[in-house]
mmCIF file of C-alpha atoms in Angstrom:
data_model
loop_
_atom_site.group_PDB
_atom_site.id
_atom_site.type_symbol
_atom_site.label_atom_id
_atom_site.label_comp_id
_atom_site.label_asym_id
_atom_site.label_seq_id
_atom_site.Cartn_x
_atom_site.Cartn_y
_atom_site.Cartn_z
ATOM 1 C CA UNK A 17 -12.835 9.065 -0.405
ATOM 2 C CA UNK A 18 -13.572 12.134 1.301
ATOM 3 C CA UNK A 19 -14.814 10.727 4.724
ATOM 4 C CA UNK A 20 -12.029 10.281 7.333
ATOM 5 C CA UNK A 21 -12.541 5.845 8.098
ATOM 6 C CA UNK A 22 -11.657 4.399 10.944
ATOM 7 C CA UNK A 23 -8.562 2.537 11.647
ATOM 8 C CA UNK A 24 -7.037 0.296 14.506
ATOM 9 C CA UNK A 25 -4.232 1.948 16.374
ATOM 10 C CA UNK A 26 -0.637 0.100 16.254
ATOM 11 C CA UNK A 27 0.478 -2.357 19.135
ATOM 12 C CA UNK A 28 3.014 -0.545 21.831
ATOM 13 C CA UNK A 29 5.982 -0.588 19.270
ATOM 14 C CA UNK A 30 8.053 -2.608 21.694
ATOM 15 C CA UNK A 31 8.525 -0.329 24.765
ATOM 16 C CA UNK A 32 7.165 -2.457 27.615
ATOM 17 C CA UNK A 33 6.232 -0.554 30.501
ATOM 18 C CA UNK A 34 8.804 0.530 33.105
ATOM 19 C CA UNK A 35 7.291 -1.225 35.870
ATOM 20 C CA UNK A 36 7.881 -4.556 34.541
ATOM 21 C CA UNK A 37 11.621 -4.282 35.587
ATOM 22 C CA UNK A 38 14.787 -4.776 33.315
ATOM 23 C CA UNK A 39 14.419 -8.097 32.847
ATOM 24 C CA UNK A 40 10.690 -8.054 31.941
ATOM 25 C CA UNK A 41 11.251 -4.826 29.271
ATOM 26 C CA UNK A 42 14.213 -7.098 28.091
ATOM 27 C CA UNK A 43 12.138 -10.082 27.360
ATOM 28 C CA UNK A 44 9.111 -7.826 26.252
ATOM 29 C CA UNK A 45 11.582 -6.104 23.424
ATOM 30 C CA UNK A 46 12.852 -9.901 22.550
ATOM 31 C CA UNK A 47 9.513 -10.904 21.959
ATOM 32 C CA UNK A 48 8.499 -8.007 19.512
ATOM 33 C CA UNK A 49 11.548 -8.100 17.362
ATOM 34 C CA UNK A 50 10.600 -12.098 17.130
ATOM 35 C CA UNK A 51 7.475 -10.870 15.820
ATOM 36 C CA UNK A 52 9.442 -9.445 13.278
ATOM 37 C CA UNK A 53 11.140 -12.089 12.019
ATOM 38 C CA UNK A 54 7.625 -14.095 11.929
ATOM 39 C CA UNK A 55 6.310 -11.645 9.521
ATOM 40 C CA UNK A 56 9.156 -12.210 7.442
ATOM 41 C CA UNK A 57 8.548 -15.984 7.205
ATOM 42 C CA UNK A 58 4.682 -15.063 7.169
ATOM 43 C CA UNK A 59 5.213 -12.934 3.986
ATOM 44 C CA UNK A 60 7.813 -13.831 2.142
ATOM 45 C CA UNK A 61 8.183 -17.588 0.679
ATOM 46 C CA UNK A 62 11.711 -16.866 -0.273
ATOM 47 C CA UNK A 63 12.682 -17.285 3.346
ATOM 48 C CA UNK A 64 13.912 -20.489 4.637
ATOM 49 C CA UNK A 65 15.795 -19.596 8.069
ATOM 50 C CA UNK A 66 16.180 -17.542 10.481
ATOM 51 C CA UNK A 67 19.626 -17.221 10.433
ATOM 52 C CA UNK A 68 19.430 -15.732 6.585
ATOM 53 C CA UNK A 69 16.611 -13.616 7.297
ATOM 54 C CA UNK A 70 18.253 -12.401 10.946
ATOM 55 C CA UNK A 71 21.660 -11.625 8.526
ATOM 56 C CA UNK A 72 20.379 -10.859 5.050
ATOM 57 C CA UNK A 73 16.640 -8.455 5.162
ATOM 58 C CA UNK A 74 17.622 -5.060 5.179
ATOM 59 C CA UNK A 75 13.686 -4.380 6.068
ATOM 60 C CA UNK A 76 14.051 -5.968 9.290
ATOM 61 C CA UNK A 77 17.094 -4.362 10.057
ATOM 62 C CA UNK A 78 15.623 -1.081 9.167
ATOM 63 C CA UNK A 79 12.657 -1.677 11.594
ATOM 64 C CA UNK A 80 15.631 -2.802 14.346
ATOM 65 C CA UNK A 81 17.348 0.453 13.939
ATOM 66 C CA UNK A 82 13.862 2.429 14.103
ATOM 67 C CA UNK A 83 12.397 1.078 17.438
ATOM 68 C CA UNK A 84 15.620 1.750 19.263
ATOM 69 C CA UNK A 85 16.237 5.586 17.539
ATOM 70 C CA UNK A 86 11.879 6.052 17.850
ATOM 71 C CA UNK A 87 13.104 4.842 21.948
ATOM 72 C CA UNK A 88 15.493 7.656 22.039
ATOM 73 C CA UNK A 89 13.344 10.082 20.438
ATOM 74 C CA UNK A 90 10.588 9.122 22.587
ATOM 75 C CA UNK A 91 13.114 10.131 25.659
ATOM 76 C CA UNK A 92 13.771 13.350 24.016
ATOM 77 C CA UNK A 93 17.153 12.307 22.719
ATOM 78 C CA UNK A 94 16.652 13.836 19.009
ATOM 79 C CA UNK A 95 20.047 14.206 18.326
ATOM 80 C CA UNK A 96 21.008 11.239 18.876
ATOM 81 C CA UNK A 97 17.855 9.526 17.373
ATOM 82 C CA UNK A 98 18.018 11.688 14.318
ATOM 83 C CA UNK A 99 22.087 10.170 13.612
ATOM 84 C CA UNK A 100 20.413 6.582 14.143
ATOM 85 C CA UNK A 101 18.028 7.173 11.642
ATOM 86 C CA UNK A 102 21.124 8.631 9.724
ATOM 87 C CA UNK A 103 22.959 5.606 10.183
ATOM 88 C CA UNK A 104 20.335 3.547 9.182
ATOM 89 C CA UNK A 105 19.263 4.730 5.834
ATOM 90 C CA UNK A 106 23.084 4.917 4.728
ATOM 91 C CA UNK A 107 23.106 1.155 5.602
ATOM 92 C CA UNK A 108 19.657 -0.543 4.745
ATOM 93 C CA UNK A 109 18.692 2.364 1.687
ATOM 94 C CA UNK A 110 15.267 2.652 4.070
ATOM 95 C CA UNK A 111 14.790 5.804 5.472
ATOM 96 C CA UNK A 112 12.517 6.199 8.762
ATOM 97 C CA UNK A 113 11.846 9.467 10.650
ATOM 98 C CA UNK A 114 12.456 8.580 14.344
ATOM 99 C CA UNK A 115 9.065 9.779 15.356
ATOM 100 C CA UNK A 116 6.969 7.482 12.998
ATOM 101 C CA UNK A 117 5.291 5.358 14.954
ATOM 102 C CA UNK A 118 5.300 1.353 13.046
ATOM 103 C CA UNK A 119 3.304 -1.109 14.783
ATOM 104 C CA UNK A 120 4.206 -4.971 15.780
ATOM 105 C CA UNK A 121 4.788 -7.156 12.773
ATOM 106 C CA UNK A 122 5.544 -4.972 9.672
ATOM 107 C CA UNK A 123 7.248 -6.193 6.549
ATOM 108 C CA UNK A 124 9.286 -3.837 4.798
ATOM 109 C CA UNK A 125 9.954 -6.129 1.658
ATOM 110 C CA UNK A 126 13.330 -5.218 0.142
ATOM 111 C CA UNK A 127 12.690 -1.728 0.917
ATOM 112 C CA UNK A 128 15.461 0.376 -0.837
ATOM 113 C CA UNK A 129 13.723 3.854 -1.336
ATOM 114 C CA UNK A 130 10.873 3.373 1.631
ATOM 115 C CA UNK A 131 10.455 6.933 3.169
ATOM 116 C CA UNK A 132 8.281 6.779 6.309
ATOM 117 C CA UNK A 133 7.540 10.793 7.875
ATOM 118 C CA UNK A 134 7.932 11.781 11.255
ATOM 119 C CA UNK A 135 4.009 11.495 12.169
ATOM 120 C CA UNK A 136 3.028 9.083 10.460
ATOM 121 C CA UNK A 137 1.456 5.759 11.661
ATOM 122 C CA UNK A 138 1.953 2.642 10.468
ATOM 123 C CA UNK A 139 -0.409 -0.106 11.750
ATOM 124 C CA UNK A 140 -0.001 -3.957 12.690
ATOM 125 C CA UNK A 141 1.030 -6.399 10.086
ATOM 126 C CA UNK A 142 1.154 -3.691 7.009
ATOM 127 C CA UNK A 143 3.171 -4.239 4.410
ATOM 128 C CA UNK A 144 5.315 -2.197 2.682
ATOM 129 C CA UNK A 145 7.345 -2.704 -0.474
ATOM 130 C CA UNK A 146 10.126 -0.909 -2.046
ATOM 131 C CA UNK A 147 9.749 2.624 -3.035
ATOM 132 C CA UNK A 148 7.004 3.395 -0.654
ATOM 133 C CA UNK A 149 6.342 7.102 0.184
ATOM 134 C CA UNK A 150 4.599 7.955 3.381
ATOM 135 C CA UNK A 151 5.206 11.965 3.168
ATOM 136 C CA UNK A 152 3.659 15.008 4.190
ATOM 137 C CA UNK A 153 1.966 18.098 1.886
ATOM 138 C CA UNK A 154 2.427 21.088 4.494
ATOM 139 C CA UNK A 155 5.475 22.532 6.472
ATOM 140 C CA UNK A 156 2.956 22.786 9.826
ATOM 141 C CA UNK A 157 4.188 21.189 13.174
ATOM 142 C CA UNK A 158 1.464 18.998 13.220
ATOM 143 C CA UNK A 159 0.123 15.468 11.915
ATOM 144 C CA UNK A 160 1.096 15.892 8.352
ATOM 145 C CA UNK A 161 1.695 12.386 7.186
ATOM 146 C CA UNK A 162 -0.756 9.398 6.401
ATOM 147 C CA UNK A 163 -2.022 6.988 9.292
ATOM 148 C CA UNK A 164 -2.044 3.517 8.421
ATOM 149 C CA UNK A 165 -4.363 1.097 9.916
ATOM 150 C CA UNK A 166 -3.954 -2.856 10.425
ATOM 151 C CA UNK A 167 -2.845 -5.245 7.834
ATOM 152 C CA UNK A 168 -2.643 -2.179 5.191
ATOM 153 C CA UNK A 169 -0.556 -3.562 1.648
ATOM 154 C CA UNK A 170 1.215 -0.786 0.012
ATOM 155 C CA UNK A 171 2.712 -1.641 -4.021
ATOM 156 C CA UNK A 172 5.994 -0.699 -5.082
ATOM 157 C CA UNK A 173 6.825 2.753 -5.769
ATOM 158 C CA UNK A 174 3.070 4.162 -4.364
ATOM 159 C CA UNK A 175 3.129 7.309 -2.904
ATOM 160 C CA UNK A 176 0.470 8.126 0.296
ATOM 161 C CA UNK A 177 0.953 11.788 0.821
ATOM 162 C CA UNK A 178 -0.947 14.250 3.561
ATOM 163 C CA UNK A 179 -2.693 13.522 6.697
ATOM 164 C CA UNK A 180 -4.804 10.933 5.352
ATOM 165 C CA UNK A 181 -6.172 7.680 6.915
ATOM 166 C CA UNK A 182 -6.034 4.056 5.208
ATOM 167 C CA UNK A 183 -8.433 2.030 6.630
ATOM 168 C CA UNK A 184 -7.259 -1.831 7.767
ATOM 169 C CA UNK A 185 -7.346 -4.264 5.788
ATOM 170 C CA UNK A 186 -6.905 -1.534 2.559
ATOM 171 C CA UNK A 187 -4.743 -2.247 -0.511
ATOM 172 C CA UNK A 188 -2.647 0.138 -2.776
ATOM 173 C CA UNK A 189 -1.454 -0.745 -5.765
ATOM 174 C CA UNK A 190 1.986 -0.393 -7.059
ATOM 175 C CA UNK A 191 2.889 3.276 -8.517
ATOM 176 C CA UNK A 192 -0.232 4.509 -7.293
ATOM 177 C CA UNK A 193 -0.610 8.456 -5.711
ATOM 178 C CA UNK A 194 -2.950 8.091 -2.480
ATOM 179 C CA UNK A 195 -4.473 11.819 -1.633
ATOM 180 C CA UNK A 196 -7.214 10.915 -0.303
ATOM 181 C CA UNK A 197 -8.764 8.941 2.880
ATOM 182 C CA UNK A 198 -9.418 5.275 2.314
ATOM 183 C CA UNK A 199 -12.080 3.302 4.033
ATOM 184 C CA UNK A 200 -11.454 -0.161 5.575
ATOM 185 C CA UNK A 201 -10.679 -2.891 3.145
ATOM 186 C CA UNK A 202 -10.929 -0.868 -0.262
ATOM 187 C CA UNK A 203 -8.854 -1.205 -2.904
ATOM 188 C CA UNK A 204 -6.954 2.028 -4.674
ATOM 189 C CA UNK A 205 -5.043 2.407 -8.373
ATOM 190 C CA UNK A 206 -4.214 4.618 -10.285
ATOM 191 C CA UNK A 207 -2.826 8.380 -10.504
ATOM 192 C CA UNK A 208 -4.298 10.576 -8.886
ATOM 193 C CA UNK A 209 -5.522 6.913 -7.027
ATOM 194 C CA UNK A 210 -9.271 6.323 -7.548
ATOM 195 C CA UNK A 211 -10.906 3.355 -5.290
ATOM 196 C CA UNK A 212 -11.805 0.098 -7.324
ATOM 197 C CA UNK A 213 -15.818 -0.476 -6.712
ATOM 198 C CA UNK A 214 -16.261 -3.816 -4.287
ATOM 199 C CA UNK A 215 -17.526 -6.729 -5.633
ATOM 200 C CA UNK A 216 -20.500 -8.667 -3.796
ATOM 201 C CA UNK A 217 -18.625 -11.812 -4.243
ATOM 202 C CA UNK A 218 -16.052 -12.312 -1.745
ATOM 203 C CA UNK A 219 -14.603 -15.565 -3.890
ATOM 204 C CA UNK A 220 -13.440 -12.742 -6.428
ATOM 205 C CA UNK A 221 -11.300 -10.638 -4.182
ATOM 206 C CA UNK A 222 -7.684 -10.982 -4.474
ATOM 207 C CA UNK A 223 -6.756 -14.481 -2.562
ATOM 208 C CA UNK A 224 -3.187 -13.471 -1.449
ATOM 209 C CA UNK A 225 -1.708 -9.971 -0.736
ATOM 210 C CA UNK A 226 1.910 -10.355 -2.390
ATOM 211 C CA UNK A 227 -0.270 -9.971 -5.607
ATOM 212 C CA UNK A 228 0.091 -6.210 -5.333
ATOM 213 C CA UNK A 229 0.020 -5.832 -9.345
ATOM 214 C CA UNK A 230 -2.835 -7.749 -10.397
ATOM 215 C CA UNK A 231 -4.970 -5.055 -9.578
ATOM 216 C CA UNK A 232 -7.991 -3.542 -11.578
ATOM 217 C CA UNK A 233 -7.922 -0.358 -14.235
ATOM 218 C CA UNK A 234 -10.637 1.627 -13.594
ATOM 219 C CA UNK A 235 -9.896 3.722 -16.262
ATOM 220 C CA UNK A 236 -9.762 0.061 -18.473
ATOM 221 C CA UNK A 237 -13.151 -0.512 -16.777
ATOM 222 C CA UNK A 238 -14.668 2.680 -18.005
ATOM 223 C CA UNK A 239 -13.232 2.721 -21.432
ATOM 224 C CA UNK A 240 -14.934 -1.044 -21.329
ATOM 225 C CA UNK A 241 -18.176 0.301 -20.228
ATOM 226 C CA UNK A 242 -18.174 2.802 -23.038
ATOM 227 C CA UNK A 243 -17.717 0.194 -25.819
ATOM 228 C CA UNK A 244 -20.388 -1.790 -24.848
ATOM 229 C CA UNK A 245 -22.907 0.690 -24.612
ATOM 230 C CA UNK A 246 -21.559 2.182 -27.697
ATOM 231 C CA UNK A 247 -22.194 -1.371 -29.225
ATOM 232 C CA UNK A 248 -25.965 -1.353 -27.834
ATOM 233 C CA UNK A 249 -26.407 2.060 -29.259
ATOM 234 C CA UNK A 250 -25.422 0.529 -32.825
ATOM 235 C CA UNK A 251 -27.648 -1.951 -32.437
ATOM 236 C CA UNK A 252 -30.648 0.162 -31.473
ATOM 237 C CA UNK A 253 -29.769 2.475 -34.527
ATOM 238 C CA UNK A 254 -29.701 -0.472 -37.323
ATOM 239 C CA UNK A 255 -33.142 -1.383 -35.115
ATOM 240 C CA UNK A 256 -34.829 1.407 -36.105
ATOM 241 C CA UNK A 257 -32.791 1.821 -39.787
ATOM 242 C CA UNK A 258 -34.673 -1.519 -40.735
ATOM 243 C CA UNK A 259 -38.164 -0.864 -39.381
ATOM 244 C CA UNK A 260 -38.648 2.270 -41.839
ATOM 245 C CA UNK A 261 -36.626 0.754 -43.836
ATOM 246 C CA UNK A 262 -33.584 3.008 -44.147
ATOM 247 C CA UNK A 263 -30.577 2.091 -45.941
ATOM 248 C CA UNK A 264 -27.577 2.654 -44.139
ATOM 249 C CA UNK A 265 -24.631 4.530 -45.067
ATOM 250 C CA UNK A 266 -21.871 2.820 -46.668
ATOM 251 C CA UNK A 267 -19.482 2.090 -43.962
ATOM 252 C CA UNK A 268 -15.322 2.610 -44.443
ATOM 253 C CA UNK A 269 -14.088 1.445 -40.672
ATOM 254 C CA UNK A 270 -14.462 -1.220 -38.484
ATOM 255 C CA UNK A 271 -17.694 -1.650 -36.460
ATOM 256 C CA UNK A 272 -15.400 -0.616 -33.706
ATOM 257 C CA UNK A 273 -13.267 2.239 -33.100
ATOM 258 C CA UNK A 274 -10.121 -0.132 -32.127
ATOM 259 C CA UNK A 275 -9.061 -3.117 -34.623
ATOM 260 C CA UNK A 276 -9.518 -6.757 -32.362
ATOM 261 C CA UNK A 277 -6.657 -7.898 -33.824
ATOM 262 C CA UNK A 278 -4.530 -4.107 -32.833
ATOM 263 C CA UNK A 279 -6.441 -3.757 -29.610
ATOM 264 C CA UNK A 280 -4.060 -3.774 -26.532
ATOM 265 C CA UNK A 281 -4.392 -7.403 -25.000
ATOM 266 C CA UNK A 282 -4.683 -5.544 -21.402
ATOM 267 C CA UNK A 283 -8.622 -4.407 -21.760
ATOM 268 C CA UNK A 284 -10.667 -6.063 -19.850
ATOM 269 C CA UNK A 285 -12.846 -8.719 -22.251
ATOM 270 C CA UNK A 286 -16.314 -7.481 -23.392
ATOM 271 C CA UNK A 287 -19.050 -8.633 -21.069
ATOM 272 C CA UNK A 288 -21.377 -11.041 -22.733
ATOM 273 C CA UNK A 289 -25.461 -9.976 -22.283
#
């Protein structure tokens, strides 16, 4: 994860040009925060109308309040942008720097806790659920908080700290510390978070990305990995015990170093050879 990956820059986040007129810009910002409310009903199956979702998702309210404050900020209004942003975490519990820049359809999914730095990007169609930190590590005016590219997922309560990139398409699962670049499309758990190795098969990737917690252990993978070679190294021993025809010590413990029956249900099953 040391390599910086590429990403896909956000969309315009809904500031038409100023040659389109009024009436254009006006129809232009209309359109974007209806992109909004399609993510909503694109993400979460506990939305039925528009009229609840309009009324009743704080995340889409946040992201409301945000374009118009990152407008002002934009325009060199920071005051004024800065009390928006005030204003808006009092109300929706989500708290967005008015310089972040968050691309056409984000979900923020519940969102009370969400912290989103002043340079940091967030990318077209990520999604974000509550908790999320973006932050920065350093004090330096410059790009000190992560990028984001397209279609990124980031669990509840995961913290992506520094001036890192996440690739599109990337996942983050929930409670997870992200240090590190991630490339496009990878998959990180874990604390400090550690990328999950890519399967050939695409069948056995995760089929929907609201299943931020069914993600693998690669710590559970490695302790795996150790009992089974462990297990072939027992073998080999009693092997070679029989050919010269060794009796074996008298053994007091199990054949394996956890009990089946006390063994934590969570590790992964042994692999059958």
């Amino acid at each position: 994860m040391t390599s910086t990956p590429s990403l896909t820059p956000p969309s315009n986040p809904c500031e038409p040009p100023l040659k389109r007129g009024p009436l254009g810009r006006l129809r232009a910002t209309f359109a974007c925060y209806l992109g909004d409310i399609d993510a909503v009903f694109k993400h979460d199956p506990a939305a039925r109308s528009r009229l609840e979702v309009i009324f009743s998702y704080p995340g889409l309210h946040a992201l409301a309040c945000h374009r118009f404050a990152h407008f002002l900020w934009h325009h060199r209004f920071y005051f004024l942008a800065r009390f928006l942003s005030h204003l808006n975490r009092f109300f929706t519990g989500i708290e967005i720097h008015p310089g972040a820049t968050i691309g056409r359809g984000v979900f923020i999914d519940h969102g009370m806790g969400v912290v989103i730095g002043e340079t940091a990007i967030v990318g077209d169609e990520c999604i974000l659920y509550k908790g999320v930190v973006l932050g920065g590590t350093h004090t330096e005016p410059t790009i000190r908080h992560p990028q984001l590219g397209k279609r990124v997922v980031v669990g509840s309560n995961a913290c992506v700290l520094g001036a890192i990139t996440i690739g599109d398409d990337a996942r983050i699962g929930s409670g997870s510390v992200v240090i590190r670049p991630v490339p496009a499309g990878a998959t990180v758990v874990g604390v400090p978070g550690r990328i999950v190795p890519a399967k050939g098969d695409k069948a056995s990737r995760f089929e929907s990305t609201l299943d931020h917690a069914s993600l693998p252990d690669p710590v559970a993978e490695m302790v795996r990995a150790l009992r089974d070679e462990n297990d072939q190294l027992r073998k080999r021993i009693e092997n070679v015990e029989n050919a010269v025809q060794i009796s074996p010590p008298p053994e007091e413990d199990s054949p394996h170093l956890i009990d089946g029956d006390l063994a934590t249900t969570d590790l992964p099953p042994k692999v059958k050879t």
